[in-house]
XYZ file of C-alpha atoms in Angstrom:
584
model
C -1.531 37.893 11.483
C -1.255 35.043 14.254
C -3.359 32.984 12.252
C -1.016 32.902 9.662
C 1.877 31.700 11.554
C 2.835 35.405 12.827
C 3.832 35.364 16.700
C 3.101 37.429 19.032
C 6.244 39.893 19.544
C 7.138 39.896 15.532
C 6.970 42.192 13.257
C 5.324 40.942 10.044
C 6.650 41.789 6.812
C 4.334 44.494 4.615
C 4.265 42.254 1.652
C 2.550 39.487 3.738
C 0.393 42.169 5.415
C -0.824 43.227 1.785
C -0.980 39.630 0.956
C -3.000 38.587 4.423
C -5.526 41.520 3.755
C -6.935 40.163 0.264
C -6.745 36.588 1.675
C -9.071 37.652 4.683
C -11.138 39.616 2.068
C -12.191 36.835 -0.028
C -12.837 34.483 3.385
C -15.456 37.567 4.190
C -13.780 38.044 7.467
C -15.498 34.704 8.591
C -13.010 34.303 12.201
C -13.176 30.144 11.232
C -12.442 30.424 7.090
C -9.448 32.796 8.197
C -8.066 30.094 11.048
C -8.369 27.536 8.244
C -6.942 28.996 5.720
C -4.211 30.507 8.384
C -3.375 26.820 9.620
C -2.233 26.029 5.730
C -0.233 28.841 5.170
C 1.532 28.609 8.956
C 5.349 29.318 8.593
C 5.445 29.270 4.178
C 7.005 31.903 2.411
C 5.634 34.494 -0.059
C 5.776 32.202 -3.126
C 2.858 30.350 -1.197
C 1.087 32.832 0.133
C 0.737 34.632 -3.649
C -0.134 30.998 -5.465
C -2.318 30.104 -2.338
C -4.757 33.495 -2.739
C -4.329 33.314 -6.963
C -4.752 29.824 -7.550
C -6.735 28.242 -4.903
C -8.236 30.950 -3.622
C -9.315 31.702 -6.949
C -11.130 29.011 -7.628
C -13.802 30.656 -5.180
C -17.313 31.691 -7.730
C -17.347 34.101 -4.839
C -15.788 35.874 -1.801
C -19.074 35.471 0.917
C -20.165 33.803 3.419
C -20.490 30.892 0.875
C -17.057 30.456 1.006
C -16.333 28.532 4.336
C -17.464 25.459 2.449
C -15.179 25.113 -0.155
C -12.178 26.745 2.395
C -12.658 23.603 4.560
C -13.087 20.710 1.609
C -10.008 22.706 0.656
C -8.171 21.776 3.731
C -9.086 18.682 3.964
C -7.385 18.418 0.816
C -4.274 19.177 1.790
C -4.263 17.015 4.625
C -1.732 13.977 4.292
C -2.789 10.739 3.916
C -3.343 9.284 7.291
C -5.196 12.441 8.607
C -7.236 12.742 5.531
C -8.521 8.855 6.757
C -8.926 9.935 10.171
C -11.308 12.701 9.245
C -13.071 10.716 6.744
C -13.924 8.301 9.332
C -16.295 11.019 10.991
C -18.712 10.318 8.313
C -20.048 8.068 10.385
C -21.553 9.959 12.595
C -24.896 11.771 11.615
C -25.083 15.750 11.160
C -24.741 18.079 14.429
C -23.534 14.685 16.648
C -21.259 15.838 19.452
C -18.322 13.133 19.043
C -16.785 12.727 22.169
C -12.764 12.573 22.128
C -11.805 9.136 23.663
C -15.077 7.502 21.741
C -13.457 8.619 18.431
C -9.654 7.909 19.503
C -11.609 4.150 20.145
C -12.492 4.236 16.768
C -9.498 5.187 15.097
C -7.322 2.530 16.980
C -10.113 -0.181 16.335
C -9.681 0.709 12.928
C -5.825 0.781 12.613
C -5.616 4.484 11.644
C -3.439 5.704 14.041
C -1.073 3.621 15.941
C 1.761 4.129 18.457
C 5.123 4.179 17.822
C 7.946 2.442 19.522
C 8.466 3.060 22.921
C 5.095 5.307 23.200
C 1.671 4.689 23.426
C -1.826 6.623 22.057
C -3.261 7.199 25.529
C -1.390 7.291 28.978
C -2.557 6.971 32.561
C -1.291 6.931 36.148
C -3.371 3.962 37.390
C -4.699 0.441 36.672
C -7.825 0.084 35.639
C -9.487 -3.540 36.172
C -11.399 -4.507 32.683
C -14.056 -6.761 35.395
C -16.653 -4.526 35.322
C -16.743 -3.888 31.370
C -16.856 -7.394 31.174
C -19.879 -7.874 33.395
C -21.789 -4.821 31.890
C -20.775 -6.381 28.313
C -22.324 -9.307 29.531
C -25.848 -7.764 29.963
C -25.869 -6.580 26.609
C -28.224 -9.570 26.097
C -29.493 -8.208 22.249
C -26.072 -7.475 20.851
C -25.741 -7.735 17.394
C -23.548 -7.460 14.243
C -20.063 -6.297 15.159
C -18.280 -5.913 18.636
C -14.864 -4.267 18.960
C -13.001 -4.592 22.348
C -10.444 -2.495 22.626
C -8.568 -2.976 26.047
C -6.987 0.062 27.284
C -2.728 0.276 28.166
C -3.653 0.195 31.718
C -6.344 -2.500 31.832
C -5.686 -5.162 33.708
C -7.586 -8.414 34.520
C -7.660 -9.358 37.910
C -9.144 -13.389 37.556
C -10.029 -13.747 41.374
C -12.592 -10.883 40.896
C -14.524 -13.132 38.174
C -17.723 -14.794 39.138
C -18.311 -16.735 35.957
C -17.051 -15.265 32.444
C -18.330 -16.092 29.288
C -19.268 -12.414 28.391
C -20.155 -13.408 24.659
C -20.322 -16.751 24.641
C -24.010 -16.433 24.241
C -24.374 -13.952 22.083
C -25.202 -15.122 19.222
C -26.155 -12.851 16.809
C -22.613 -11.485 16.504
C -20.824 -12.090 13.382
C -17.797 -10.041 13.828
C -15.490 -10.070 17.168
C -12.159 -8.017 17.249
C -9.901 -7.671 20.728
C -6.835 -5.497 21.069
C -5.029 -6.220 24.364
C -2.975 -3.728 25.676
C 1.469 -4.874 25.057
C 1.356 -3.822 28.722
C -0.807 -6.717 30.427
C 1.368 -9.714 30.957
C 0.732 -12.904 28.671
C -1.149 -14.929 31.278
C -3.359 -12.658 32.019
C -4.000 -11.709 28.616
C -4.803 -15.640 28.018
C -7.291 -15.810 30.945
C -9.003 -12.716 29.349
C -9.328 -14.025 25.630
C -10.521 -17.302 27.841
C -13.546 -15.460 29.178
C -14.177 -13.713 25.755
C -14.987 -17.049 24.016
C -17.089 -16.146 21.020
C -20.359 -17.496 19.736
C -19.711 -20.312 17.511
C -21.644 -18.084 14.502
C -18.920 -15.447 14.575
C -17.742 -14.864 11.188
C -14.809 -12.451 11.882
C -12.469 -12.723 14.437
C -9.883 -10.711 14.704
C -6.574 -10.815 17.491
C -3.983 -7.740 17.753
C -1.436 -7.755 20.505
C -2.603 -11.012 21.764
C 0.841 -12.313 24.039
C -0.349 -15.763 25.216
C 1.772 -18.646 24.122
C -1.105 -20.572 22.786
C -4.864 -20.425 22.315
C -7.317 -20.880 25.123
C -9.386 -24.179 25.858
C -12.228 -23.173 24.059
C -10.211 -23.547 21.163
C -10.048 -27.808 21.386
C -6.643 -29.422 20.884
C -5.424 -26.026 19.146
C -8.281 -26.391 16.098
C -10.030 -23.192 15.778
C -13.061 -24.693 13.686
C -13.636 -26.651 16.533
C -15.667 -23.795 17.981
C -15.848 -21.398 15.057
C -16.632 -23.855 12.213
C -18.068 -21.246 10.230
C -15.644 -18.389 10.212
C -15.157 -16.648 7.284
C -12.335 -13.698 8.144
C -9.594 -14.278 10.396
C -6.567 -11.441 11.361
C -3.726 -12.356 13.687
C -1.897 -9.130 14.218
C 0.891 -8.661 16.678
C 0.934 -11.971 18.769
C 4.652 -12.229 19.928
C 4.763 -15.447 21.331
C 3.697 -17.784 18.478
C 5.808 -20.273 16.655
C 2.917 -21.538 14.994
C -0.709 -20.827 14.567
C -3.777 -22.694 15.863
C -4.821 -25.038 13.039
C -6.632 -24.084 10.506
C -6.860 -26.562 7.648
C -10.409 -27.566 8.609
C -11.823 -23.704 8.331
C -13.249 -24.525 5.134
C -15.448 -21.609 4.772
C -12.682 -19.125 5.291
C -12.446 -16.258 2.753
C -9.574 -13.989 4.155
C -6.797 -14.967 6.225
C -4.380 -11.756 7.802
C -1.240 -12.948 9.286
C 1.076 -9.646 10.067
C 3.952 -9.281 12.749
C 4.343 -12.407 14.488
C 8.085 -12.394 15.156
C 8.762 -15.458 16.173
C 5.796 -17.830 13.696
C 8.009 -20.037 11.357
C 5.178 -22.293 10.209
C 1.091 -21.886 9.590
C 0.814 -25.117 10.216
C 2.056 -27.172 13.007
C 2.430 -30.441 10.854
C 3.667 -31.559 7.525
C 1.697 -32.390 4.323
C 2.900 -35.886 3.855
C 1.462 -36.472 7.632
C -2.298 -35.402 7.130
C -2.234 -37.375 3.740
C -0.788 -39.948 5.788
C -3.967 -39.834 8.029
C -6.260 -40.358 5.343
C -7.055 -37.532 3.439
C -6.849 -37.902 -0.385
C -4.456 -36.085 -2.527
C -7.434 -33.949 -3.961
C -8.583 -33.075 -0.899
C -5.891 -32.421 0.620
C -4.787 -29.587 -1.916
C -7.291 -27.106 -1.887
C -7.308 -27.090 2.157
C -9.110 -23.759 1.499
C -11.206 -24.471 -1.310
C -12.922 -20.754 -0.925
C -9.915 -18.386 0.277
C -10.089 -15.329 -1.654
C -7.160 -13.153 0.129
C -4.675 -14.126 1.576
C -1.585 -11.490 3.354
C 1.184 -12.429 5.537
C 3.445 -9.422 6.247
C 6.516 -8.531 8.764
C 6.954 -12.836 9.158
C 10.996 -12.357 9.314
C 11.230 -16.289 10.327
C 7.989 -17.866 8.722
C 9.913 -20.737 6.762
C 6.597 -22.111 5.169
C 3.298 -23.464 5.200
C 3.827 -26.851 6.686
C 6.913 -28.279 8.267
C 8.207 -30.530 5.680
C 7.699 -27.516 2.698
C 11.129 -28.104 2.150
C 11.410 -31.318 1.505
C 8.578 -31.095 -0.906
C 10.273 -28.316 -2.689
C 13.374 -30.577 -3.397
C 11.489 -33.379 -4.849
C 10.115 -33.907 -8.090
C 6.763 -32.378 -8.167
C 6.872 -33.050 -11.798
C 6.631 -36.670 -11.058
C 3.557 -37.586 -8.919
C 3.947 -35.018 -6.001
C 1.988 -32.510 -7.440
C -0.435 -33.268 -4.381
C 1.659 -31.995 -2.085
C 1.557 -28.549 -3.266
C -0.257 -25.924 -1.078
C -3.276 -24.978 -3.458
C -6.188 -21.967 -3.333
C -8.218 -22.212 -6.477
C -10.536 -19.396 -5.438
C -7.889 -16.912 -4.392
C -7.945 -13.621 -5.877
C -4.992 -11.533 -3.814
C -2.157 -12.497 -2.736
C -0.081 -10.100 -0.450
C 3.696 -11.810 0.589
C 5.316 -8.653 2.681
C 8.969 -9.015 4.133
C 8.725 -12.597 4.928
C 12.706 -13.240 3.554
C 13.063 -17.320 4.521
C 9.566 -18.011 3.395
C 9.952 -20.888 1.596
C 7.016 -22.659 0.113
C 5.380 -23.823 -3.640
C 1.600 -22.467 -3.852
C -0.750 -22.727 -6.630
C -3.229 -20.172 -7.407
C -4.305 -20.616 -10.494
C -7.201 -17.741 -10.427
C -5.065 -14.736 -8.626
C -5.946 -11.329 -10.027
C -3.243 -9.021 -7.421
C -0.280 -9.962 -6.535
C 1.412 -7.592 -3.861
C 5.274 -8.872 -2.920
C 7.362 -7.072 -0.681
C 11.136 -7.548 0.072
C 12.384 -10.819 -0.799
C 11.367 -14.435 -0.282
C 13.374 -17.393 -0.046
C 15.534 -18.666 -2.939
C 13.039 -21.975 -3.371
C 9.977 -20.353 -2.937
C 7.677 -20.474 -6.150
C 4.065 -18.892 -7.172
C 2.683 -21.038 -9.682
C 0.166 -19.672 -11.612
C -1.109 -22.306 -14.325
C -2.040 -20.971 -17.526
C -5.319 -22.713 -18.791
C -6.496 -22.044 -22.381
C -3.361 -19.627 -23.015
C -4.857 -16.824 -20.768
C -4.162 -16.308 -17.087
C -6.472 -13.721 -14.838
C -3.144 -11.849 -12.918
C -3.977 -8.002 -13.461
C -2.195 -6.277 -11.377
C 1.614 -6.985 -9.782
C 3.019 -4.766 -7.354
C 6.811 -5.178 -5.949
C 9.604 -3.785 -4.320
C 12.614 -6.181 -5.691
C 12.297 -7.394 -9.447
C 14.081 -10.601 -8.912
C 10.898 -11.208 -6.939
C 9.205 -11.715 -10.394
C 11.334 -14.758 -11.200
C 9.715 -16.527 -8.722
C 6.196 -16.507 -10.390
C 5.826 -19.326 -12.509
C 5.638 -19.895 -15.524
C 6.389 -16.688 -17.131
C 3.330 -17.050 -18.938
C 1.292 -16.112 -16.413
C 2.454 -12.037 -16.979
C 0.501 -12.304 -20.584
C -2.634 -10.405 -19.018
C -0.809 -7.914 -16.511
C -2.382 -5.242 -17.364
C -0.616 -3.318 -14.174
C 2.850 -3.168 -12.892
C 4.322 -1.224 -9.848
C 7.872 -1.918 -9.060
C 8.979 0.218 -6.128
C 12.104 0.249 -4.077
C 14.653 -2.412 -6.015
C 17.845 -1.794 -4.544
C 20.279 -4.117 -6.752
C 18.921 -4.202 -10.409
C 21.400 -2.172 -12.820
C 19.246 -2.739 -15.826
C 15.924 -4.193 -17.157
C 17.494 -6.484 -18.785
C 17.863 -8.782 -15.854
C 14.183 -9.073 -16.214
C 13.564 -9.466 -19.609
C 12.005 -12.989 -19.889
C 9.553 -11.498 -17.131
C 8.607 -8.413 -19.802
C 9.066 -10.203 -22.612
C 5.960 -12.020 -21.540
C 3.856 -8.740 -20.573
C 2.303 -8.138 -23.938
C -0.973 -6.982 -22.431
C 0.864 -4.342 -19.829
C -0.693 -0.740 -20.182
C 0.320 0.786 -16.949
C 4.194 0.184 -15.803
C 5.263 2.476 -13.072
C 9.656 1.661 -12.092
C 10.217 3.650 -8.129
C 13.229 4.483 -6.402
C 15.805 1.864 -7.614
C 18.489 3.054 -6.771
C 21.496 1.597 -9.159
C 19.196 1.253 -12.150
C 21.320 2.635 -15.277
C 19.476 2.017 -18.130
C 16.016 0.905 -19.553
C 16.947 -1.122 -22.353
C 16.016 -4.270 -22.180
C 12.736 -4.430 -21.204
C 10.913 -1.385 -22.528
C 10.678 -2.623 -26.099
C 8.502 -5.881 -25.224
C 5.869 -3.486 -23.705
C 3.927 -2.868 -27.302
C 0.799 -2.280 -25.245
C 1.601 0.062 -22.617
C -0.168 3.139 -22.487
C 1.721 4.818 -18.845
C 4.762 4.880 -18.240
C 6.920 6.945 -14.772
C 10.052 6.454 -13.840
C 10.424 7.939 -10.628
C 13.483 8.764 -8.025
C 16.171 6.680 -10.594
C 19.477 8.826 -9.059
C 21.782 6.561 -11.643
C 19.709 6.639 -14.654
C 21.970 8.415 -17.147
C 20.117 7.561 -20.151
C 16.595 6.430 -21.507
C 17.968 4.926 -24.943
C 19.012 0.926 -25.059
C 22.539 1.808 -24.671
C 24.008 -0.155 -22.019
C 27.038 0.421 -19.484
C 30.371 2.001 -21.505
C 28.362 2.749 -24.579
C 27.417 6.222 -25.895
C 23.613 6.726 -26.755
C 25.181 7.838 -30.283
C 26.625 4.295 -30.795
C 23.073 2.193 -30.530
C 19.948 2.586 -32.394
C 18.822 6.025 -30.373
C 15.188 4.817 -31.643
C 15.019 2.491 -29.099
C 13.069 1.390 -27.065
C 10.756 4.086 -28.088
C 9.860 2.726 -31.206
C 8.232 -0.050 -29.818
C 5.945 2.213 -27.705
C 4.907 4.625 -30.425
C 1.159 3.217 -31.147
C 0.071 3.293 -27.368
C 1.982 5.254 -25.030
C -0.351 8.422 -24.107
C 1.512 9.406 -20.628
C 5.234 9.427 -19.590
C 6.523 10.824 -16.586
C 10.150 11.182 -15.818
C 10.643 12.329 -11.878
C 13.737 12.304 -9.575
C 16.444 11.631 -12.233
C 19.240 13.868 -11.100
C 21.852 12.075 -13.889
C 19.792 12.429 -16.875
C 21.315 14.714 -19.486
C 19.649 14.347 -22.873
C 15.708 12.593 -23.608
C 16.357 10.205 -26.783
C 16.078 11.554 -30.131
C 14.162 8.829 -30.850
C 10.858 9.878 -28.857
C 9.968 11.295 -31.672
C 8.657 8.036 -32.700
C 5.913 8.692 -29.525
C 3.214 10.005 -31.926
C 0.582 8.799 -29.495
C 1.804 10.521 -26.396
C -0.542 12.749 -24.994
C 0.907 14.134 -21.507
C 4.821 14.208 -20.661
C 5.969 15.255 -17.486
C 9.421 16.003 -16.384
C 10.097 16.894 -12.464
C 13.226 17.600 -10.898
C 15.565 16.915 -13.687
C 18.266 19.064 -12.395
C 20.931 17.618 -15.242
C 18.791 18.374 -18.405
C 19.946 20.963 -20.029
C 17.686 21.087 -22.912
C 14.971 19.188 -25.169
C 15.310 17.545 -28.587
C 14.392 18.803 -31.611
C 11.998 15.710 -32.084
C 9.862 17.132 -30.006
C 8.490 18.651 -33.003
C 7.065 15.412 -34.130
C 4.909 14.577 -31.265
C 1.999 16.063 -32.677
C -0.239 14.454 -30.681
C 1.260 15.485 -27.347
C -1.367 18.120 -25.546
C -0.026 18.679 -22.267
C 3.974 19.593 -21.186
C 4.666 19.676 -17.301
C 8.285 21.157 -16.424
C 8.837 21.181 -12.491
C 12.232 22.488 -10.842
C 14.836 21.311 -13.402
C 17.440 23.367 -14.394
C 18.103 26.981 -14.783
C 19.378 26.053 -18.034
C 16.113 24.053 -19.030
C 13.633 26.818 -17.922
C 15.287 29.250 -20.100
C 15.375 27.629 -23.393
C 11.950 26.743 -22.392
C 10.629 30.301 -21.898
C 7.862 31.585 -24.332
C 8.945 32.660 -27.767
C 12.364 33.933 -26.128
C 13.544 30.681 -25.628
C 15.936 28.379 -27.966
C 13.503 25.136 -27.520
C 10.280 27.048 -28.017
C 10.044 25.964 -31.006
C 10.090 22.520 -30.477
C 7.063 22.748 -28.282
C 5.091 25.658 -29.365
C 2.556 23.371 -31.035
C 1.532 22.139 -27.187
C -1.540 23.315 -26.513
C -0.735 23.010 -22.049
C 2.696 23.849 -21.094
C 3.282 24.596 -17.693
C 6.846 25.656 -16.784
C 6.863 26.178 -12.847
C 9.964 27.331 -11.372
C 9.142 27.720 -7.594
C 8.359 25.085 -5.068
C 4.622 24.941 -5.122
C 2.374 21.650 -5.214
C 1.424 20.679 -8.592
C-alpha cells in the first residue's frame, strides 16, 4: 500500500486494504497505472478513495491493459494549473524523444512557467561559469534562423577581457525573434557589456529583456531610440529591469504590435519627454496622436511609480481637452487589449477607440481616464475584467459598456453595494456573462442587477457579507421591498446562476420564481441557508440543481421524497446533493 501514501512501518486500515485491492484490480496490476493512480490518492481519506474507484475509476469501458491511457490523461487532469502547463509544454517534443532535464527546465524558464521565488532560485551551483565560450560557439551558428532564446544561467558571468570581438548575432539575420534572461546575480555593468555584444540583427521582430539591471541601453541602441537599429520590430517585452526610470524611446517604432512593460520598480514615465515638446519639434497634431498607429496590445503590470506616458501627462489632464487639446491625448486606434495591472499613480488620458478587452487591476490614479469614443452608437469593448469597481468609472463615456458582452469583477475590497456602480450597469444592456469575486464588504445586489435584461450567467462567488440577494438595502428587511427584485428583470435570459462562498446568506428571494428561463443553479458552501423557497416550484425550466457542503439543515429538507423541500424541486430532472468534500 506504499503507493497509496501507506509508509513503511504502518499498519493500514482493512477498509483501505479492501478499497486498494479493487483499485489495483481495475489498473490490471499494471506497476505504473497503480503508482499513478497511488500518487492521487497519497494521504486522502476513505471518502476519496470510495468516489475515486466509483466515479472515476468507473468511467473505465474496461479494467485491462487498456487502461493506463485513460489513468494518466486522468492525472494529468488533476494536476493544478501551472503543472498542467508544464506538462503540456512536452508536446513539443516528438514521440519516444529522451528530454533531457536541464534542456526542459531551459524551456520552462524561457517560457515563464516556472519561476523562482524570493530569496531562491530554479537552479543552484557552487562555481562561476564564464558565458565566453557560449557566446563564441553561438557565434558560429552562421544559418540560425527563426527564434533564439538566451537564457543566462545564476552563475554566469561575463568576463569582458576574455572577448576577442563580440557581435554574436549581429549578423544573423534571419532571426526574427531574440529573448535574453540575465541572471539577478551578475552585476549591472556586466550585464550591460553582455546585452552590448548581443546586438541583434536589425530584422528582429521580437525582442524580449527579463532581468536586464543596466541603467540604460547599450550604444547600439543610438541616443536611447530603439528603432534606430530595430526599425522594424513588431513585439517588444521589458520584464524585470530594476534600474529604469524611463524606457528607451519608442515613439518612432511604428510597426510595433505588442508592447509588455511588467515590474520595473523604479519606471515613472514611457517616455522620457513631454507631448507638447515633440509637437513643439514639428510633428503635427495628427501625427503626433496615433504614435502607434498599429499597436494591438498593450500591458503594463507591477509599475507601482509609473506616473504616465509622457512627462507633462499631467498638465494635459488639467487642461481643457474639450477645447483644442484633444491632440495631446495619447491615442492607439488599432488597439484591441488593454491590460493596466497595479500601476496605482498612473496617471494618463488614452484613447482607444477600437479596444475589445480590457483587463484592470488594482487601482489607477484619480485623473487617469480610458476614453473609448462611441461612433455610430456602438462601441467594440467585449470583455472587462477587474479587481476594484470604482475602476469602471474611469472608462469613458459610460456608453462605451453598451456591447460588454463579458464582465469579471474579482477582488473589490470597499464596494458595499452595486449601487455605487449603477450608471456603469445601467449602460450594460448587451451583458450576458457577469461573474462578482471575493468582495469582501459587498451587502447587497440591488442596484445594479435589474439593468442587466440580457444576461444569461450570473456567480457570485466568496461574498462573506452578502446577507441578502433581494434590492433591499442596509437596515431594511427583504419583506419591506419588492422581494421580486432584481429578479424580475432577469427572468427572459438568465439560464445559469451560481451562488458560492456566501457564509451570511439565509433565505434565496421569493421572487426567483420569476427565473422561468434558468436552466442550471448552483449553490456551494452556503453554510447559513437553512432551506429553499417554495417558488422553486415555478422554475419549470430549471434542469440541473447542484447543492455542495451547505448546511446540515439544507441537506435534510433536501433529501429525496423524505425531505420538507422535495417538493419544491422534484420536477428537476439533475439534482445532485453532495455532502462530503469531493471535487465537483
Amino acid at each position: 500500500m506504499t503507493a497509496f501514501g501507506q509508509r513503511y512501518g504502518q499498519q493500514c486500515p482493512p477498509d483501505l486494504v479492501e478499497i486498494g485491492q479493487g483499485i489495483v484490480e481495475r489498473c490490471a496490476n499494471v506497476p505504473l497505472a497503480i503508482r499513478v493512480v497511488g500518487s492521487l490518492l497519497y494521504d486522502q481519506g476513505r471518502e476519496k478513495w470510495l468516489w475515486f474507484q466509483k466515479a472515476e475509476l468507473g468511467r473505465l469501458k474496461d479494467g485491462g491493459s487498456n487502461a493506463i491511457g485513460p489513468i494518466l490523461k486522468l492525472s494529468y487532469y488533476h494536476l493544478d494549473p501551472p503543472l498542467k502547463t508544464c506538462f503540456g509544454h512536452c508536446a513539443l517534443f516528438c514521440k519516444d524523444d529522451v528530454i533531457e532535464k536541464e534542456t526542459l527546465i531551459r524551456l520552462w524558464m524561457a517560457q515563464d512557467y516556472i519561476l523562482p521565488q524570493e530569496g531562491q532560485s530554479v537552479r543552484t551551483s557552487s562555481s562561476k561559469q564564464n558565458v565566453v565560450d557560449q557566446m563564441e560557439e553561438l557565434k558560429a551558428l552562421s544559418n540560425l534562423k527563426g527564434s533564439l532564446d538566451i537564457v543566462i544561467g545564476e552563475n554566469g558571468q561575463y568576463a569582458k577581457e576574455n572577448v576577442e570581438e563580440g557581435g554574436y548575432i549581429r549578423n544573423k539575420g534571419h532571426l526574427n525573434r531574440v529573448r535574453i534572461w540575465f541572471p539577478t546575480e551578475m552585476g549591472a555593468d556586466e550585464q550591460r557589456l553582455l546585452l552590448e555584444d548581443l546586438q541583434p540583427h536589425c530584422n528582429v521582430r521580437e525582442l524580449r529583456l527579463v532581468n536586464y539591471g543596466g541603467m540604460r541601453m547599450p550604444s547600439w541602441a543610438k541616443e536611447d531610440d530603439l528603432s534606430t537599429f530595430l526599425p522594424n520590430l513588431v513585439k517588444l517585452q521589458l520584464c524585470r529591469c530594476p534600474g529604469w526610470q524611463h524606457l528607451p524611446s519608442l515613439r518612432n517604432l511604428h510597426n510595433l504590435k505588442s508592447l509588455e512593460v511588467r515590474s520595473l520598480r523604479d519606471l515613472e514615465y514611457i517616455e522620457n519627454t513631454s507631448r507638447r515638446g515633440i509637437i513643439g519639434n514639428g510633428v503635427g497634431a495628427s501625427e503626433s496622436r496615433a504614435l502607434f498607429p498599429f499597436l494591438q496590445q498593450l500591458t503594463l503590470m507591477y509599475l507601482d511609480k509609473l506616473r504616465g506616458w509622457w512627462r507633462d501627462d499631467d498638465d494635459v489632464i488639467d487642461c481643457d481637452i474639450n477645447q483644442g487639446q484633444q491632440h495631446l491625448l495619447t491615442s492607439f486606434p488599432s488597439l484591441s487589449l488593454l491590460t493596466l495591472s497595479r500601476c496605482p499613480n498612473f496617471t494618463c488620458v488614452v484613447t482607444c477607440p477600437n479596444v475589445e478587452e480590457l483587463e484592470l487591476e488594482g487601482k489607477l490614479g484619480e485623473k487617469s481616464r480610458i476614453m473609448i469614443p462611441v461612433e455610430s452608437g456602438n462601441s467594440k469593448l467585449r470583455i472587462v475584467w477587474s479587481t476594484h469597481a470604482g475602476t469602471l468609472k474611469s472608462i469613458w463615456p459610460t456608453e462605451a459598456f453598451q456591447c460588454v458582452q463579458e464582465m469579471r469583477i474579482d477582488g473589490d475590497e470597499e464596494m458595499e453595494s452595486l449601487s455605487e456602480v449603477e450608471e456603469v450597469f445601467c449602460s450594460c444592456s448587451s451583458l450576458r456573462h457577469l461573474y462578482i469575486i471575493s468582495w469582501k464588504k459587498l451587502k447587497t445586489v440591488g442596484g445594479g442587477l435589474e439593468h442587466l435584461t440580457a444576461l444569461e450567467t450570473l456567480r457570485l462567488d466568496s461574498l462573506p457579507n452578502l446577507m441578502n440577494l433581494s434590492k433591499a438595502g442596509e437596515g431594511e428587511e427583504e419583506d419591506e421591498v419588492d422581494d421580486e427584485m432584481p429578479w424580475r428583470c432577469l427572468h427572459q435570459r438568465l439560464q445559469s446562476l451560481t451562488l458560492r462562498g456566501l457564509p451570511k446568506l439565509v433565505n434565496l428571494p421569493k421572487g426567483m420564481g420569476c427565473l422561468r428561463a434558468l436552466q442550471s443553479l448552483s449553490i456551494f458552501e452556503c453554510k447559513a441557508l437553512e432551506s429553499l423557497p417554495e417558488s422553486m416550484r415555478e422554475l419549470t425550466s430549471l434542469r440541473s440543481l447542484t447543492i455542495k457542503r451547505c448546511s446540515d439543515g439544507l441537506m435534510e429538507r433536501c433529501r429525496e421524497n423524505t425531505g420538507k423541500d422535495w417538493p419544491n424541486i422534484q420536477h428537476i430532472y439533475d439534482i445532485r446533493i453532495i455532502e462530503d468534500d469531493d471535487e465537483w
